Short mmCIF file of C-alpha atoms in Angstrom, two decimals:
data_model
loop_
_atom_site.label_atom_id
_atom_site.label_comp_id
_atom_site.label_asym_id
_atom_site.label_seq_id
_atom_site.Cartn_x
_atom_site.Cartn_y
_atom_site.Cartn_z
CA MET A 126 22.14 -9.23 42.36
CA GLY A 127 22.30 -10.43 45.95
CA ARG A 128 25.27 -8.16 46.70
CA ASP A 129 23.70 -5.17 44.94
CA ASN A 130 20.27 -5.73 46.45
CA PRO A 131 20.78 -7.48 49.81
CA THR A 132 17.11 -7.11 50.81
CA HIS A 133 16.07 -9.12 47.71
CA GLU A 134 13.41 -6.53 46.90
CA ALA A 135 12.03 -6.57 43.37
CA VAL A 136 13.82 -4.13 41.13
CA PRO A 137 11.24 -2.19 39.08
CA VAL A 138 11.60 -2.06 35.32
CA GLY A 139 11.46 1.59 34.42
CA TRP A 140 13.39 3.94 32.22
CA TRP A 141 16.59 1.93 32.43
CA SER A 142 16.86 -1.52 30.92
CA SER A 143 19.28 -4.25 31.89
CA ARG A 144 20.44 -4.63 28.31
CA PRO A 145 23.92 -3.06 28.00
CA ASP A 146 25.16 -0.90 25.20
CA ARG A 147 28.62 -1.21 23.63
CA ARG A 148 30.20 0.47 26.65
CA GLY A 149 28.52 -1.93 29.06
CA GLN A 150 25.99 0.67 30.21
CA PRO A 151 22.26 -0.10 30.31
CA LEU A 152 20.15 1.20 27.46
CA PRO A 153 16.97 3.19 28.13
CA ASP A 154 13.74 1.29 27.54
CA ALA A 155 12.73 4.04 25.13
CA VAL A 156 15.75 3.28 22.96
CA LEU A 157 14.87 -0.41 22.92
CA VAL A 158 11.31 0.39 21.88
CA ILE A 159 12.60 2.53 19.03
CA GLU A 160 14.92 -0.27 17.93
CA VAL A 161 12.08 -2.81 17.92
CA LEU A 162 9.78 -0.47 16.01
CA ALA A 163 12.50 0.28 13.47
CA LEU A 164 13.09 -3.44 12.90
CA SER A 165 9.36 -4.07 12.57
CA ASN A 166 8.91 -1.18 10.13
CA ARG A 167 11.87 -2.39 8.07
CA ARG A 168 10.22 -5.77 7.62
CA ILE A 169 6.91 -4.14 6.80
CA ALA A 170 8.62 -1.98 4.17
CA VAL A 171 10.12 -5.00 2.42
CA VAL A 172 6.85 -6.94 2.50
CA VAL A 173 4.85 -3.97 1.22
CA GLY A 174 7.34 -3.43 -1.59
CA LEU A 175 7.06 -7.08 -2.62
CA LEU A 176 3.26 -6.90 -2.38
CA PHE A 177 3.20 -3.96 -4.79
CA PHE A 178 5.08 -6.10 -7.32
CA THR A 179 2.79 -9.07 -6.61
CA GLN A 180 -0.25 -6.89 -7.15
CA LEU A 181 1.09 -5.68 -10.49
CA VAL A 182 2.19 -9.05 -11.88
CA THR A 183 -0.94 -10.98 -10.89
CA PHE A 184 -3.25 -8.28 -12.20
CA MET A 185 -1.41 -7.98 -15.52
CA ILE A 186 -1.47 -11.72 -16.13
CA GLY A 187 -5.04 -12.06 -14.91
CA SER A 188 -6.41 -9.20 -16.99
CA SER A 189 -4.63 -10.49 -20.10
CA LEU A 190 -6.25 -13.91 -19.63
CA VAL A 191 -9.66 -12.30 -19.14
CA GLN A 192 -9.21 -10.16 -22.23
CA ALA A 193 -8.13 -13.19 -24.26
CA TYR A 194 -11.42 -14.89 -23.32
CA LEU A 195 -13.49 -11.80 -24.14
CA ASP A 196 -11.76 -11.59 -27.52
CA GLY A 197 -12.76 -15.19 -28.22
CA GLU A 198 -9.19 -16.46 -28.27
CA THR A 199 -9.45 -18.83 -25.29
CA GLY A 200 -12.02 -20.87 -23.37
CA ARG A 201 -13.76 -20.52 -20.04
CA THR A 202 -10.74 -21.83 -18.13
CA SER A 203 -8.77 -18.77 -19.18
CA LEU A 204 -11.51 -16.55 -17.79
CA SER A 205 -11.65 -18.40 -14.47
CA VAL A 206 -7.88 -18.37 -13.99
CA GLY A 207 -7.71 -14.72 -14.98
CA VAL A 208 -10.38 -13.71 -12.47
CA LEU A 209 -8.65 -15.77 -9.78
CA LEU A 210 -5.36 -13.97 -10.41
CA GLU A 211 -7.12 -10.62 -10.28
CA MET A 212 -8.54 -11.59 -6.88
CA VAL A 213 -5.03 -12.52 -5.72
CA SER A 214 -4.01 -9.03 -6.79
CA GLY A 215 -6.90 -7.65 -4.76
CA ILE A 216 -5.83 -9.58 -1.68
CA ALA A 217 -2.35 -8.09 -2.08
CA VAL A 218 -3.97 -4.66 -2.22
CA VAL A 219 -5.79 -5.26 1.08
CA ALA A 220 -2.59 -6.57 2.69
CA ILE A 221 -0.75 -3.42 1.62
CA GLY A 222 -3.44 -1.30 3.24
CA VAL A 223 -3.37 -3.23 6.51
CA LEU A 224 0.42 -3.23 6.79
CA MET A 225 0.77 0.43 5.86
CA PHE A 226 -1.76 1.36 8.54
CA ARG A 227 0.61 -0.01 11.16
CA VAL A 228 3.20 2.50 10.00
CA LEU A 229 0.96 5.46 9.13
CA LYS A 230 -0.99 5.42 12.39
CA THR A 231 2.07 6.83 14.17
CA VAL A 232 1.59 9.97 12.06
CA ASP A 233 -2.19 10.34 12.38
CA GLU A 234 -4.38 7.37 13.23
CA LYS A 235 -7.65 8.83 11.95
CA TRP A 236 -6.25 9.75 8.56
CA ALA A 237 -4.26 6.55 8.39
CA LEU A 238 -7.40 4.45 8.84
CA GLY A 239 -8.73 5.87 5.60
CA TYR A 240 -6.02 4.11 3.61
CA PRO A 241 -6.88 0.48 4.45
CA VAL A 242 -10.58 1.37 4.22
CA MET A 243 -10.09 2.57 0.65
CA ARG A 244 -7.99 -0.48 -0.23
CA VAL A 245 -10.67 -2.81 1.13
CA THR A 246 -13.27 -0.83 -0.83
CA GLU A 247 -11.13 -1.23 -3.94
CA PHE A 248 -11.05 -4.99 -3.44
CA ALA A 249 -14.80 -5.11 -2.77
CA VAL A 250 -15.55 -3.25 -6.00
CA SER A 251 -13.20 -5.57 -7.91
CA ALA A 252 -14.90 -8.63 -6.39
CA ILE A 253 -18.36 -7.38 -7.39
CA LEU A 254 -17.13 -6.76 -10.93
CA ALA A 255 -15.58 -10.24 -11.00
CA VAL A 256 -18.84 -11.89 -9.94
CA TYR A 257 -20.68 -10.00 -12.67
CA LEU A 258 -18.08 -11.04 -15.23
CA LEU A 259 -18.28 -14.72 -14.30
CA SER A 260 -22.07 -14.75 -14.29
CA GLN A 261 -22.74 -12.59 -17.36
CA LEU A 262 -19.57 -13.42 -19.30
CA GLN A 263 -19.07 -9.75 -20.04
CA GLU A 264 -17.56 -6.82 -18.19
CA VAL A 265 -19.39 -3.93 -16.58
CA PRO A 266 -19.06 -0.83 -18.79
CA ASN A 267 -16.19 1.37 -17.62
CA HIS A 268 -15.38 -1.25 -14.99
CA LEU A 269 -11.86 0.00 -14.27
CA LEU A 270 -13.07 3.53 -13.63
CA TRP A 271 -15.07 2.37 -10.61
CA VAL A 272 -11.94 0.70 -9.23
CA TYR A 273 -9.88 3.83 -9.84
CA ILE A 274 -12.03 5.94 -7.49
CA PRO A 275 -11.11 4.21 -4.18
CA THR A 276 -7.60 3.65 -5.54
CA GLY A 277 -7.16 7.38 -6.11
CA ILE A 278 -8.66 8.47 -2.79
CA GLY A 279 -6.55 5.96 -0.88
CA GLY A 280 -3.46 7.05 -2.77
CA LEU A 281 -4.00 10.70 -1.84
CA ILE A 282 -4.33 9.77 1.84
CA LEU A 283 -1.21 7.61 1.69
CA ASN A 284 0.96 10.23 0.06
CA TYR A 285 -0.30 13.08 2.21
CA LEU A 286 0.80 11.16 5.30
CA LEU A 287 4.07 10.12 3.68
CA PHE A 288 4.77 13.73 2.72
CA VAL A 289 4.11 15.36 6.10
CA SER A 290 5.93 12.62 8.03
CA ARG A 291 8.82 12.19 5.57
CA LEU A 292 8.65 8.42 6.02
CA VAL A 293 9.96 8.39 2.46
CA PRO A 294 11.71 11.24 0.62
CA ARG A 295 9.25 14.01 -0.15
CA PRO A 296 9.81 13.90 -3.93
CA ILE A 297 8.55 10.30 -3.91
CA ALA A 298 5.43 11.26 -1.95
CA ALA A 299 4.88 14.28 -4.22
CA LEU A 300 5.09 12.05 -7.29
CA GLY A 301 2.49 9.73 -5.80
CA PHE A 302 0.19 12.59 -4.78
CA VAL A 303 0.27 14.07 -8.28
CA GLY A 304 -0.20 10.62 -9.81
CA TYR A 305 -3.31 9.77 -7.82
CA ALA A 306 -4.75 13.27 -8.29
CA LEU A 307 -4.42 12.83 -12.06
CA LEU A 308 -6.01 9.39 -11.79
CA LEU A 309 -9.06 10.85 -10.03
CA LEU A 310 -9.20 13.68 -12.55
CA GLY A 311 -9.16 11.17 -15.38
CA VAL A 312 -12.24 9.27 -14.15
CA PRO A 313 -14.86 11.98 -14.90
CA LEU A 314 -12.97 13.01 -18.03
CA ASP A 315 -13.21 9.43 -19.30
CA LEU A 316 -16.89 9.14 -18.36
CA ILE A 317 -17.79 12.23 -20.41
CA GLY A 318 -15.65 11.06 -23.31
CA ALA A 319 -12.98 13.76 -23.08
CA VAL A 320 -10.17 11.21 -22.71
CA ASP A 321 -9.73 7.45 -22.80
CA LEU A 322 -7.63 6.26 -19.88
CA SER A 323 -6.96 2.96 -21.64
CA SER A 324 -5.20 4.45 -24.66
CA GLY A 325 -3.56 7.48 -26.20
CA ALA A 326 -3.27 10.70 -24.25
CA GLY A 327 -5.36 9.22 -21.44
CA LEU A 328 -2.52 6.89 -20.54
CA ALA A 329 -0.38 9.94 -19.76
CA LEU A 330 -2.69 10.64 -16.82
CA LEU A 331 -1.89 7.20 -15.44
CA ALA A 332 1.87 7.41 -15.96
CA PRO A 333 2.91 9.29 -12.77
CA GLY A 334 0.80 7.06 -10.52
CA GLY A 335 2.04 3.93 -12.23
CA LEU A 336 5.65 5.08 -11.93
CA PHE A 337 5.14 5.72 -8.23
CA GLU A 338 3.19 2.59 -7.31
CA PHE A 339 4.93 -0.02 -9.40
CA ILE A 340 8.53 1.23 -9.62
CA VAL A 341 9.69 4.08 -7.38
CA LEU A 342 7.93 3.36 -4.07
CA PRO A 343 8.36 -0.44 -3.94
CA ILE A 344 12.02 -0.26 -4.94
CA TRP A 345 12.66 2.39 -2.28
CA LEU A 346 10.84 0.39 0.40
CA ILE A 347 12.75 -2.79 -0.39
CA ALA A 348 16.13 -1.06 -0.64
CA LYS A 349 15.86 1.62 2.05
CA GLY A 350 12.69 1.11 4.09
CA PHE A 351 10.88 3.81 6.03
CA ARG A 352 12.56 6.77 7.64
CA ALA A 353 11.70 7.75 11.20
CA PRO A 354 8.66 10.07 11.06
CA VAL A 355 9.55 13.68 11.78
CA ALA A 356 6.04 15.02 12.29
CA GLN A 357 2.69 14.07 13.70
CA ILE A 358 -0.54 15.73 12.67
CA ALA A 359 -2.14 17.54 15.57
#
């Protein structure tokens, strides 16, 4: 550096970085930033995909243990462990929201904030229901429907941002959007007795969202990760 800069003045770090490319030429700082963000988003994608699976497995096991207690097949320990696993599932839900915000905020920060807010709300509702269950030893009527509301709203926000940005292929985002819209539609229909989301034809309303959240999206995120966003919302 002494020969190149005989006055020993500080060389400012600007558009050009000292890191060389394959031809020995310096890479622009902007390129390095993109590389770092891509690596970070790739890790987030894998973690989020795994968290979706964690959410599913812990909730399924937990709810089955709770139901076994309510059916009189097991003791209080089964109930406690089941509720604990459901709370672990809820923590995974919150973590998904927080991590996805880091990616979605590059598309539209205001809209993106709605997703973790809804996921935290979902966990808060689940926690309130869990406290009631442990204290009263019975579930709140239509308890899952109250959880479905923030789940559905958050899902619509998520898939709207995924669709306009193309962070994932648009058919995946469209599947999720339809799935969560049907979930929200099913809540009032269940409350008025038109359908039962826990059985029969009502389960068909949950199928697209379940396919998206527990199979298609997590597998894509783990295998492929996020694409570079192609659009920002003005």
